[in-house]
Coordinates of C-alpha atoms in Angstrom, one line a residue:
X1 CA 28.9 1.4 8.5
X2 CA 26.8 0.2 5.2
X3 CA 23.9 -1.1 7.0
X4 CA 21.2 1.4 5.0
X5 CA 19.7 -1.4 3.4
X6 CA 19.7 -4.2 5.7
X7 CA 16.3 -5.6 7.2
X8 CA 14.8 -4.2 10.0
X9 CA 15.1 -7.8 11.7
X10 CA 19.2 -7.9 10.8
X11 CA 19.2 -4.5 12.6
X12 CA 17.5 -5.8 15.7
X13 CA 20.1 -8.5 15.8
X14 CA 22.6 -6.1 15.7
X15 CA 21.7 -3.8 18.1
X16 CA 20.9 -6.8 20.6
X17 CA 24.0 -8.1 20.3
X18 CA 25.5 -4.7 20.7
X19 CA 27.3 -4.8 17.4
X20 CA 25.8 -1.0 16.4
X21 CA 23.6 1.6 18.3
X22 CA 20.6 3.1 17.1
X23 CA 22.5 6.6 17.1
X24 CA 24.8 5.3 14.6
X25 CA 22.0 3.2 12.5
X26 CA 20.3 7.1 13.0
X27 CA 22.9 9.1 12.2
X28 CA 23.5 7.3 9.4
X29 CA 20.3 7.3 8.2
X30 CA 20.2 11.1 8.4
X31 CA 23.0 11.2 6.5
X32 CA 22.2 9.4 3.6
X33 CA 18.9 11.6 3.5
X34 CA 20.9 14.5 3.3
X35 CA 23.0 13.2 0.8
X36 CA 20.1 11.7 -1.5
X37 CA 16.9 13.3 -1.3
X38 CA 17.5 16.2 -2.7
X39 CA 17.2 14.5 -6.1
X40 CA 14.2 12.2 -4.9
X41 CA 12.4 13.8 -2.7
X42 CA 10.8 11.3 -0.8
X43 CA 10.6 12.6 3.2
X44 CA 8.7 16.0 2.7
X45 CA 8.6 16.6 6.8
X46 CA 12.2 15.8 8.6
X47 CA 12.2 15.3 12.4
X48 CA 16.2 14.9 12.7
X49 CA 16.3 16.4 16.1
X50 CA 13.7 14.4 17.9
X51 CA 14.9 11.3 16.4
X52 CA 18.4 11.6 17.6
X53 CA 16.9 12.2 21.4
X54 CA 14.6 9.2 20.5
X55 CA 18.3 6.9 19.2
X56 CA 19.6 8.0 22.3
X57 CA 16.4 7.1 24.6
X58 CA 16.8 3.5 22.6
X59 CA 20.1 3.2 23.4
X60 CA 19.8 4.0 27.3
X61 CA 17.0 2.0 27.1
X62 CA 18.6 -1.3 26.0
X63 CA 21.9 -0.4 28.2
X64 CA 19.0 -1.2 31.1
X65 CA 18.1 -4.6 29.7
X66 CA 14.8 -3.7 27.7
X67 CA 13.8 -4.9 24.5
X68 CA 11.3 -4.4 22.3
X69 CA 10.2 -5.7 18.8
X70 CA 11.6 -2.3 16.9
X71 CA 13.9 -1.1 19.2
X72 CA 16.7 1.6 18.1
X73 CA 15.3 1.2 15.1
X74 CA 14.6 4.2 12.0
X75 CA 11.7 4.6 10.4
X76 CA 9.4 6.8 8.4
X77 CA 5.7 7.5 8.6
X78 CA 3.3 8.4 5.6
X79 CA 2.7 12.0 5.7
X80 CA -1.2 11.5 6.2
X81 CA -0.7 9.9 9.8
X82 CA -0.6 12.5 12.8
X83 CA 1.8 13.0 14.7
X84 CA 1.5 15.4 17.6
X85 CA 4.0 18.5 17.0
X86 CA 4.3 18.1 13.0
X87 CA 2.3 18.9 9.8
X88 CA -0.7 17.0 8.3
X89 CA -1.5 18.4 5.8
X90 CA -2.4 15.7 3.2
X91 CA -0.8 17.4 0.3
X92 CA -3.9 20.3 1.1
X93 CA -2.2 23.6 0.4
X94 CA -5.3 25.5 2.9
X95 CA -4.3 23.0 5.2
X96 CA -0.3 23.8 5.5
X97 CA -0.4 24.9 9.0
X98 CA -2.3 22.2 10.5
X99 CA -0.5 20.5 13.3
X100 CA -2.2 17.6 15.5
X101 CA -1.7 17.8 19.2
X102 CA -1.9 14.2 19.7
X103 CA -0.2 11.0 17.5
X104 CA -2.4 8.8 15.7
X105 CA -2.9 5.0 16.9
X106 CA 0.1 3.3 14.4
X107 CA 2.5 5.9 15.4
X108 CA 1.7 5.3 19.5
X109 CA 2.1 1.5 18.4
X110 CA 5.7 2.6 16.5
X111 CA 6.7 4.3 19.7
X112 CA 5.5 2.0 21.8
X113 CA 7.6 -0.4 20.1
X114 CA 10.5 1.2 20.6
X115 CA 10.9 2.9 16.4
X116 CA 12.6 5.8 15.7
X117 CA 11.0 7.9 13.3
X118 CA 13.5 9.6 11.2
X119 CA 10.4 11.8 9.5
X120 CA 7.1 11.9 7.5
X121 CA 6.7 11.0 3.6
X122 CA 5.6 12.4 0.4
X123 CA 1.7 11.8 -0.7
X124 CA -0.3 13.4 -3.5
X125 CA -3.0 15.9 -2.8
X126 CA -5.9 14.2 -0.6
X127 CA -4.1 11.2 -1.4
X128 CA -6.4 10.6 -4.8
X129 CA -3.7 9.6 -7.1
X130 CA -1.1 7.0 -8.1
X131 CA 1.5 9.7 -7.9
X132 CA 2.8 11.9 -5.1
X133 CA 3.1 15.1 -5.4
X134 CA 1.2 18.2 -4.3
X135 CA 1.9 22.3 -4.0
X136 CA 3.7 21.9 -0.5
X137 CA 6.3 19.6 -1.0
X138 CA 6.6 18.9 -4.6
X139 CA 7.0 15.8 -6.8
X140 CA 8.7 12.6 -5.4
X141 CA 10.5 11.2 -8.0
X142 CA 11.5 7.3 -8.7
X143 CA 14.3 5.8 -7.0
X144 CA 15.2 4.0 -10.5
X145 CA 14.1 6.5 -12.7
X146 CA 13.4 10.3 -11.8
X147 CA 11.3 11.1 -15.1
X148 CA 9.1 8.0 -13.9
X149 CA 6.9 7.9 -10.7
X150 CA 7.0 6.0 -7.4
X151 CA 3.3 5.7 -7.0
X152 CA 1.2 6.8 -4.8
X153 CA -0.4 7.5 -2.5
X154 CA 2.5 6.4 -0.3
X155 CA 4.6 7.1 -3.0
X156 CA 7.5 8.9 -0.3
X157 CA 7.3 5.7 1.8
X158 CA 8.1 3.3 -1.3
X159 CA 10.9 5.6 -2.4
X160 CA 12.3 6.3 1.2
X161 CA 12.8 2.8 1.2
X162 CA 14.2 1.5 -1.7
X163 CA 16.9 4.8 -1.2
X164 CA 17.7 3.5 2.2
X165 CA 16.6 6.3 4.2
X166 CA 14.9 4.4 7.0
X167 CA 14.1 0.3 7.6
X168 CA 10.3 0.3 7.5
X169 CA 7.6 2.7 6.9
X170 CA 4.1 2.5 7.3
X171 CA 1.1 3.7 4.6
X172 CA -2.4 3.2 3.8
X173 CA -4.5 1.8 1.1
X174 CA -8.0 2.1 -0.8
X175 CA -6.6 2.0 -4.5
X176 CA -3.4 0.3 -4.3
X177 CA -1.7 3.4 -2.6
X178 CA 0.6 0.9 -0.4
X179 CA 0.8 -2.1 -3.3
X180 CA 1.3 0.5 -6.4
X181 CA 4.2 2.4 -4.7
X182 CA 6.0 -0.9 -3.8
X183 CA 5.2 -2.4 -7.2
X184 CA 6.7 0.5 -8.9
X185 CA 10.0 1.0 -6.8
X186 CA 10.9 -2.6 -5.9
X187 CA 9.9 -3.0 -2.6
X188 CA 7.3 -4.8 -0.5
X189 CA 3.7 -3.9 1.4
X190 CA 0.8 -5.9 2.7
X191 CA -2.4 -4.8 2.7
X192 CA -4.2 -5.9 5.6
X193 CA -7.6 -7.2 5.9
X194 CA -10.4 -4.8 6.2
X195 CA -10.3 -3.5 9.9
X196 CA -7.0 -5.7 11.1
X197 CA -5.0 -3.0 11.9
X198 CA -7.0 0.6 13.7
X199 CA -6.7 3.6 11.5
X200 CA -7.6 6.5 14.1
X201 CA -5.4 9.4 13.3
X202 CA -5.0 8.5 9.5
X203 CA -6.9 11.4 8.9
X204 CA -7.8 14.1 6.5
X205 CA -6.5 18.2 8.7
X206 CA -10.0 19.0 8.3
X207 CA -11.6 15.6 10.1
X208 CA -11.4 15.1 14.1
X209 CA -9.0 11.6 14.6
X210 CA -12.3 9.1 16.0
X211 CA -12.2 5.8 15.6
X212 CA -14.2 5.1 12.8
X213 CA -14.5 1.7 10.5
X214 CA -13.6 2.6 7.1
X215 CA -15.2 1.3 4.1
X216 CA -12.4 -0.1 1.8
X217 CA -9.5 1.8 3.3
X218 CA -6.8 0.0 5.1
X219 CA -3.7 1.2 6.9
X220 CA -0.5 -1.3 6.5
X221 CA 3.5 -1.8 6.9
X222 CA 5.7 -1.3 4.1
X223 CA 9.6 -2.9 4.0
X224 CA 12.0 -4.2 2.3
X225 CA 11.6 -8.1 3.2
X226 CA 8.6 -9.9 3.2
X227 CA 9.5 -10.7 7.2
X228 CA 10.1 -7.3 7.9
X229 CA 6.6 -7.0 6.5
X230 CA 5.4 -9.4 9.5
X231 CA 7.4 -7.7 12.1
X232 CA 5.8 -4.5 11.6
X233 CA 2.3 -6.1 11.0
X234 CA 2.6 -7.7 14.3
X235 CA 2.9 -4.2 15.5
X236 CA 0.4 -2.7 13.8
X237 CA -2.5 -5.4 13.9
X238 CA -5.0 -4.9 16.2
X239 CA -8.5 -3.1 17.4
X240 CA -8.6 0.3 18.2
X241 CA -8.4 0.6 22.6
X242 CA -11.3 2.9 22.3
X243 CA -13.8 0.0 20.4
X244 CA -13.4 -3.1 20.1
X245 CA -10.0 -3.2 21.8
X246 CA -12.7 -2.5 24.9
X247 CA -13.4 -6.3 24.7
X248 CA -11.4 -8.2 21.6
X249 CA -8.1 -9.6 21.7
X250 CA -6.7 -10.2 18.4
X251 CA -5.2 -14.1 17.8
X252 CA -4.1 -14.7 13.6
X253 CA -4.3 -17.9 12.7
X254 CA -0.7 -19.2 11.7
X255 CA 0.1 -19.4 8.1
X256 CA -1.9 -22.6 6.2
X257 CA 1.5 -23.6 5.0
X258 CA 5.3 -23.5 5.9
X259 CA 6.2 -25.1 2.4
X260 CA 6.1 -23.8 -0.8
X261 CA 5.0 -27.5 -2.3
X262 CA 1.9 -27.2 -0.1
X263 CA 0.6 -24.3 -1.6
X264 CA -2.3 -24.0 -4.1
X265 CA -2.1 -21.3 -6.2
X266 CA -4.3 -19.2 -8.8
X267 CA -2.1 -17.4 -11.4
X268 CA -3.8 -14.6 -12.7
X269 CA -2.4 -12.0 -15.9
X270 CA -5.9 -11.0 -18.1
X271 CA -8.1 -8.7 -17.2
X272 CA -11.1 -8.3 -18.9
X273 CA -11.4 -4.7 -18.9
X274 CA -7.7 -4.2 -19.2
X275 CA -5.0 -5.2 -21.0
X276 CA -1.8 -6.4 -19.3
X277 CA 1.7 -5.4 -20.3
X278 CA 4.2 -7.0 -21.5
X279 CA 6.5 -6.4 -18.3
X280 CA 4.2 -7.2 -15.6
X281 CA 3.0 -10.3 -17.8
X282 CA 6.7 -11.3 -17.5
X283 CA 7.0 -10.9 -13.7
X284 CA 3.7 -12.7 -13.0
X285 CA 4.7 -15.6 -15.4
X286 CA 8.6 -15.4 -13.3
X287 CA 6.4 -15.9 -9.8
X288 CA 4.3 -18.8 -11.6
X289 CA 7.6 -20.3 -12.8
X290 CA 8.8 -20.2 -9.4
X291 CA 5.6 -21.8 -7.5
X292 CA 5.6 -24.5 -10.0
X293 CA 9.7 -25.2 -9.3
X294 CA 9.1 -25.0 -5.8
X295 CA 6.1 -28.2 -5.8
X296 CA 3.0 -25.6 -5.7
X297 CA 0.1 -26.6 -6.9
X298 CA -0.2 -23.9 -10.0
X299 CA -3.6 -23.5 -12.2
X300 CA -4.5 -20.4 -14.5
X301 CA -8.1 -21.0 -14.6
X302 CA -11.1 -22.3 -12.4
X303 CA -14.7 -21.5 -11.8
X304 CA -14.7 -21.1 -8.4
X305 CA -13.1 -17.3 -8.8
X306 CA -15.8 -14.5 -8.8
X307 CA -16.1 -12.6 -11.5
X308 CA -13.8 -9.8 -12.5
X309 CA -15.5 -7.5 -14.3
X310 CA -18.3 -7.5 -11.9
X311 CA -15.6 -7.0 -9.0
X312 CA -14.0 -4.2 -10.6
X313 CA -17.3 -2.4 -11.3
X314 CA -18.3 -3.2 -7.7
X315 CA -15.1 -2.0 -6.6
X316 CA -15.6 1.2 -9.2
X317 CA -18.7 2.5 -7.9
X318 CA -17.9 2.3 -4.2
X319 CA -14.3 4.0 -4.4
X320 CA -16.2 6.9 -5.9
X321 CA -19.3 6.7 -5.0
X322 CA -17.1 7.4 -0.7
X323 CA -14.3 9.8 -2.7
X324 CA -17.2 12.5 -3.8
X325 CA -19.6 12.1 -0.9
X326 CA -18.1 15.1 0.7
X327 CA -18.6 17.2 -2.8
X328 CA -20.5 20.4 -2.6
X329 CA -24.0 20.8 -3.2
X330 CA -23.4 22.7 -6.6
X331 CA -20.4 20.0 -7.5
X332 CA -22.6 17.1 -7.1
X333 CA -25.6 18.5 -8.9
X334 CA -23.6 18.7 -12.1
X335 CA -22.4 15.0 -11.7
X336 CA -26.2 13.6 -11.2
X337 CA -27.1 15.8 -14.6
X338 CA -23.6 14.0 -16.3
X339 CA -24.7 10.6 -14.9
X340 CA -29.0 11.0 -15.6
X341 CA -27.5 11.6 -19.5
X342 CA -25.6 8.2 -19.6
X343 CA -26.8 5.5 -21.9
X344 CA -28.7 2.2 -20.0
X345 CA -25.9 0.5 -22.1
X346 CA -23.0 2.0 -21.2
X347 CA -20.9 -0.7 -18.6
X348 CA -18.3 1.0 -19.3
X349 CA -16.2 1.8 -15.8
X350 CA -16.3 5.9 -16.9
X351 CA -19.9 5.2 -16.5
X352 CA -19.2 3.4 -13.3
X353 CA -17.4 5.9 -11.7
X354 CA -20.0 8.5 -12.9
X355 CA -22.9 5.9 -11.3
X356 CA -21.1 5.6 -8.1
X357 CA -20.4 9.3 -7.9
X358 CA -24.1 10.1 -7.5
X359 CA -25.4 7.2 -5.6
X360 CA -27.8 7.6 -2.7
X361 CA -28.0 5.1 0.1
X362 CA -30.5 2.7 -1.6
X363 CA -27.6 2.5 -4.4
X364 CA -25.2 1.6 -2.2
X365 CA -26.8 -0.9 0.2
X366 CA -28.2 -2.9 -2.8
X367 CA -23.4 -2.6 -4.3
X368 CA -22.9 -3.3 -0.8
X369 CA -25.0 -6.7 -1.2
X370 CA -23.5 -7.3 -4.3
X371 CA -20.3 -7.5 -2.5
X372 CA -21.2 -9.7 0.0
X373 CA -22.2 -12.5 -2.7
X374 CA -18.6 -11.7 -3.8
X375 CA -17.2 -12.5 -0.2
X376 CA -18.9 -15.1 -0.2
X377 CA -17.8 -16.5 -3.3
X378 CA -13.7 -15.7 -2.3
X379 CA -14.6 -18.1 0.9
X380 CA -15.7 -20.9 -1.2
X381 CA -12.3 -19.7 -3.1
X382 CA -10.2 -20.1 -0.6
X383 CA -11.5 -23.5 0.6
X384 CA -9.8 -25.2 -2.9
X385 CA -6.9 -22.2 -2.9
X386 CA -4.6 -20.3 -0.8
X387 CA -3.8 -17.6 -2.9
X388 CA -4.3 -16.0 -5.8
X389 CA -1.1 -14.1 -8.2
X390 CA -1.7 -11.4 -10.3
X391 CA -0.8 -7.9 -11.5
X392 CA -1.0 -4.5 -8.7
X393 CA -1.4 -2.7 -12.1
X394 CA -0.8 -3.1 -15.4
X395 CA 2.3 -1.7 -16.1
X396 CA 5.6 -0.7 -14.0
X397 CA 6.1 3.0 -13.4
X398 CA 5.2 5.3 -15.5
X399 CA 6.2 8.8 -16.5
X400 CA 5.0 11.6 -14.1
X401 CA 1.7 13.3 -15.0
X402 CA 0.5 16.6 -13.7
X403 CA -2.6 17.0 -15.9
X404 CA -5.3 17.8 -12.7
X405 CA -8.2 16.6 -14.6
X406 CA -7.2 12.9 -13.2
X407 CA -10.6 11.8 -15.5
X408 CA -9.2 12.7 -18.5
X409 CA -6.3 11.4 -18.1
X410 CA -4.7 7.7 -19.9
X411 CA -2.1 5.1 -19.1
X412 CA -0.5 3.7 -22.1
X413 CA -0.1 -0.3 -21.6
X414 CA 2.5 -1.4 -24.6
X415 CA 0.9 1.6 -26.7
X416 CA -2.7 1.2 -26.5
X417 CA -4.3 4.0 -24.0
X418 CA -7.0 3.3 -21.6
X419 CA -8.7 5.9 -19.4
X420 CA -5.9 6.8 -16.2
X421 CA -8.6 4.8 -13.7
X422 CA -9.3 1.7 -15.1
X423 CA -5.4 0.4 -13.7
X424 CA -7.5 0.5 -10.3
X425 CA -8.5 -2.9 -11.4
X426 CA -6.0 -5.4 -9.8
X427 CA -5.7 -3.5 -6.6
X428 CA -9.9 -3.5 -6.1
X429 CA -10.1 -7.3 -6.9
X430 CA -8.3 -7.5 -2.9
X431 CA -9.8 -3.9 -2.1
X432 CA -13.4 -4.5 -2.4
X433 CA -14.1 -7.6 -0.5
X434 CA -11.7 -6.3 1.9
X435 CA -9.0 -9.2 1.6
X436 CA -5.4 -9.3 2.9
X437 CA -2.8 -9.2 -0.2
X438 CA 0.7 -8.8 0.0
X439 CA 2.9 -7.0 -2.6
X440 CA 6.5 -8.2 -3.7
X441 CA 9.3 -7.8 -6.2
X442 CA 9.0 -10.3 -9.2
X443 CA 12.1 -8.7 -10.9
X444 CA 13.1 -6.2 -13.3
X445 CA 11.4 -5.2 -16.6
X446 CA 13.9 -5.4 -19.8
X447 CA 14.4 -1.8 -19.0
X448 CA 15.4 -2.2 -15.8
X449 CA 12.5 -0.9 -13.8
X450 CA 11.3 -2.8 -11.0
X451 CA 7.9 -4.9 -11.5
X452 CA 5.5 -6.5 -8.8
X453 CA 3.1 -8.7 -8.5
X454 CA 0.5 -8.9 -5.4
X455 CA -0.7 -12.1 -3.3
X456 CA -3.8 -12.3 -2.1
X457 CA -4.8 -14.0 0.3
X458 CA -7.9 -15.2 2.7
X459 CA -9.7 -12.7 5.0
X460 CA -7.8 -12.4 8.5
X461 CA -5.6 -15.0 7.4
X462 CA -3.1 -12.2 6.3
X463 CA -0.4 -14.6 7.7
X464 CA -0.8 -16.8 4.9
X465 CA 0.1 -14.5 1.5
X466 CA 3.0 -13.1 3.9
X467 CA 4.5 -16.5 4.3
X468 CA 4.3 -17.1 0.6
X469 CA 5.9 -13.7 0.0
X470 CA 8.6 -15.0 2.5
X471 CA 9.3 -18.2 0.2
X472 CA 9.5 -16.8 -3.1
X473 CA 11.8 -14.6 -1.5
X474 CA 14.3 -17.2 -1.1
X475 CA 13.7 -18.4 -4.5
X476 CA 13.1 -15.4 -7.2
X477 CA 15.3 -13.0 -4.8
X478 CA 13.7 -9.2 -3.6
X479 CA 14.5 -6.0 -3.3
X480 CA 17.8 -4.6 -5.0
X481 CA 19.1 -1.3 -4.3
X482 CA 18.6 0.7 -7.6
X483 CA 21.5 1.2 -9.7
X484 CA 24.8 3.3 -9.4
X485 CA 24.2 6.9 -11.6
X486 CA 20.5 7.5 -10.3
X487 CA 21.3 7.5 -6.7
X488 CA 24.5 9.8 -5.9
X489 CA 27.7 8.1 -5.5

C-alpha cells in the first residue's frame, strides 16, 4: 500500500474517508518491522497481537460512526512508559521482569484517542545517555548510518520513525532525550513546557507511578511533521485527573503568528562553553536563510538574552545535582571528598556537575533562585522575540560509544574533543527554565546525515515554536526517508 511514511494526519484522512483500514495501515506496519529492524533495532518490546485486536476494535469502531483524533492509527511508545501487561524495565537488567498492572497517563490518553500501539522502544540504561542501548535489548542503531547513533534517550522512538515503523511515538526529556534523537535521525519532537503534559507512569520499575511534578523533566510527542507534532500534543497536553486536573482545565493560547514575515527571531550558533560544528552551523545558518526569505524579522545578537554560560551551569548542577540524589550513602561520600578537593576557581562544567552532585537543599534553593532571575529574564525575552534558533547539540550523530564511565568520556566537534557532557548545553538553555522548544530537520550534513536545529519558544505558549516549525516546513522541506542500501530493499 506505501503509506509507511505518510503523516499521521494523511492517515486519519484516509481512514475517514474509508480509503484504507487500520488493519491494513497495521499490518503493514508489522510488516515492515519485521522486515527492517532486525538491522536497526529500534522496538525492543513488540505487542503485534494486541495491536491487530486494537486495528480491528478501530475499524468496528469507525464502521459505527465514531471518530477520534488518532483513530486506527499505529504507534509506538518509549519503553520507559508503563503499560499494563508489558515490561518496564528502563534498560535495568535487575529490573527485566518488571511488568506494571496499570498503563501510565499518555498511554490511557493514546487509547483514549483511539492509537494503536504497534510496541514499546529502545532507551539506554536508566535513560542517562544520548545513546540507547542497555544489556536487555541491545544497541539501536541509526536509521542513516548503523556505525552512528540515534540518540537517546528515546533513541528507539526517533529511529522507529524515520524507518517507518509506526506514525507517531511519544518520549520524554531532561537532557535533550526527545530533541537529540530527532536531531540526529531527521525527524521532529517538541518539548513541552514544564508540567504541560502529566508524566504519571513515566516511571523508573523500582518507583510507584504517583503523580508527581518533575523538576526539569518533560514527557512529549515525537513525529514526522511538525503538525503531526500538534496532533499528538493536543493529546497529550493536560493536568494529571488526580491533581490539578481536580480543578484546571487547560486552554493554549493560539500561536502569536500564522505568517512567517511576522515572526521575530533570535538565531543562535556560539556557545561559549562549546564549540559548534561545522554541520549544525550549516543547518542553523539554512533555517536563518529561510526566516529571513520568508519576511522574519532575523537578528544574531541582543542584550535582552540571559546569559549562556550562567544557564548552562544552572542547568549543569541541577541535572546532576536530581540524577545522584538517589546514590548510596558510600557513593555519595566519595563525590563530596572529589568535590571538597575542587579549586574555588575552577567554573569549569566537570566542576559543575561535581558541585551539583553533592548539593544539599540550601544549594539548591539558592540554583533554584538563580533560575527564576533567568525565567524572568526569557519573559522580558519573549516580549521583543518569539523564538529563538539554535543548535540541540553540537554535532549530528555520532559514532556509538560503550565506554560506561559516561564522565570520562569526549565528543569530538570538527576534531577538537570536549568532555561527553558539555553537548548538554543547547538542550538545557529550553530545559532549565522549563521552556517549550520544538525540534526539526534543517537538512543533511555534506555527508549525508541528518542535522536539526531546535525552536524555542515562550512558556505555555508551546503553540507558537510548533507553528513556526510548521512554516519552515513548507519552505526548507522535513523529514526524508533515509537512503536506499541502509534500509533493506
Amino acid at each position: 500500500m506505501g503509506y509507511e511514511f505518510q503523516s499521521a494526519e494523511d492517515l486519519v484522512t484516509a481512514l475517514r474517508a474509508g480509503e484504507v483500514t487500520s488493519v491494513e495501515l497495521t499490518d503493514e506496519a508489522i510488516a515492515r518491522i519485521e522486515r527492517d529492524d532486525e538491522v536497526i533495532n529500534a522496538i525492543c518490546v513488540p505487542d503485534f497481537d494486541r495491536a491487530r485486536v486494537a486495528a480491528r476494535d478501530a475499524d468496528r469502531a469507525r464502521a459505527r460512526g465514531e471518530d477520534r483524533p488518532l483513530l486506527g492509527v499505529p504507534v509506538t511508545v518509549k519503553e520507559s512508559y508503563n503499560v499494563a501487561g508489558l515490561p518496564t524495565t528502563w534498560g535495568m537488567p535487575q529490573h527485566r521482569d518488571h511488568v506494571p498492572a496499570e498503563d501510565a497517563v499518555q498511554v490511557s490518553r493514546l487509547r483514549r484517542a483511539g492509537a494503536v500501539m504497534l510496541g514499546k522502544t529502545n532507551v539506554p540504561l536508566g535513560l542517562q545517555d544520548l545513546q540507547s542501548f542497555n544489556d536487555i535489548y541491545g544497541t539501536t542503531n541509526n536509521p542513516w548510518d548503523h556505525a552512528r547513533t540515534s540518540g537517546g534517550s528515546s533513541g528507539g522512538s526517533a529511529a522507529a520513525l524515520a524507518c517507518g515503523f509506526g506514525a507517531l511515538s511519544i518520549g520524554s526529556d531532561i537532557g535533550g532525550s526527545l530533541r537529540t534523537p530527532a536531531h540526529f535521525c531527521g525527524v521532529y519532537a517538541h518539548k513541552p513546557t514544564l508540567g504541560l503534559a502529566a508524566n504519571r507512569g513515566m516511571v523508573p520499575p523500582f518507583a510507584p507511578a504517583l503523580p508527581v511534578d518533575l523538576d526539569l523533566a518533560v514527557v512529549g510527542p515525537m513525529a514526522r511533521t511538525a503538525r503531526d507534532l500538534a496532533l499528538l500534543l493536543d493529546v497529550m497536553a493536560g493536568p494529571d485527573p488526580l491533581t490539578l486536573g481536580v480543578a484546571h482545565d487547560l486552554k493554549l493560547p493560539v500561536a502569536r503568528h500564522q505568517r512567517l514575515s511576522d515572526f521575530r527571531v533570535l538565531v543562535l550558533d556560539e556557545h561559549p562553553l562549546i564549540a559548534t560544528g561545522s554541520a549544525v552551523r550549516a543547518g542553523v545558518n539554512r533555517v536563518a536563510d529561510a526566516l529571513a526569505d520568508g519576511g522574519a524579522r532575523v537578528e544574531r545578537h541582543t542584550s535582552l538574552l540571559p546569559d549562556l554560560a550562567e544557564a548552562a551551569t544552572l542547568y549543569t548542577q541541577l541535572l546532576f545535582s536530581g540524577s545522584v540524589a538517589r546514590f548510596p550513602v558510600d557513593a555519595y561520600e566519595q563525590l563530596r571528598d572529589r568535590a571538597a578537593g575542587l579549586s574555588a576557581e575552577d567554573r569549569s562544567l566537570d566542576a559543575a556537575r561535581l558541585r551539583g552532585m553533592v548539593f544539599s537543599h540550601r544549594d539548591w534553593l539558592a540554583a533554584n533562585d538563580r533560575r527564576e532571575l533567568h525565567r524572568h529574564g526569557w519573559r522580558r525575552f519573549f516580549a521583543e522575540f518569539d523564538a529563538v534558533v539554535c543548535p540541540i547539540t553540537p554535532t549530528p550523530a555520532f559514532p556509538h560509544d560503550h565506554d560506561p564511565d559516561l564522565l570520562e568520556r569526549r565528543i569530538d566537534i570538527d576534531g577538537v574533543e570536549y568532555p561527553f557532557f558539555d553537548q548538554l548545553v543547547w538542550a538545557g538553555l529550553a530545559t532549565m527554565p522549563g521552556l517549550p522548544a520544538t525540534a526539526i530537520p534543517a537538512g543533511p550534513s555534506s555527508d549525508g546525515l541528518p542535522v536539526g536545529v531546535q525552536l524555542i519558544g515562550p512558556m505555555y505558549e508551546d503553540r507558537t515554536p510548533l507553528r513556526l516549525a510548521e512554516l519552515l516546513e513548507q519552505r526548507i522541506g522535513g523529514f526524508r526517508p533515509p537512503h536506499r542500501g541502509v534500509l533493506p530493499e
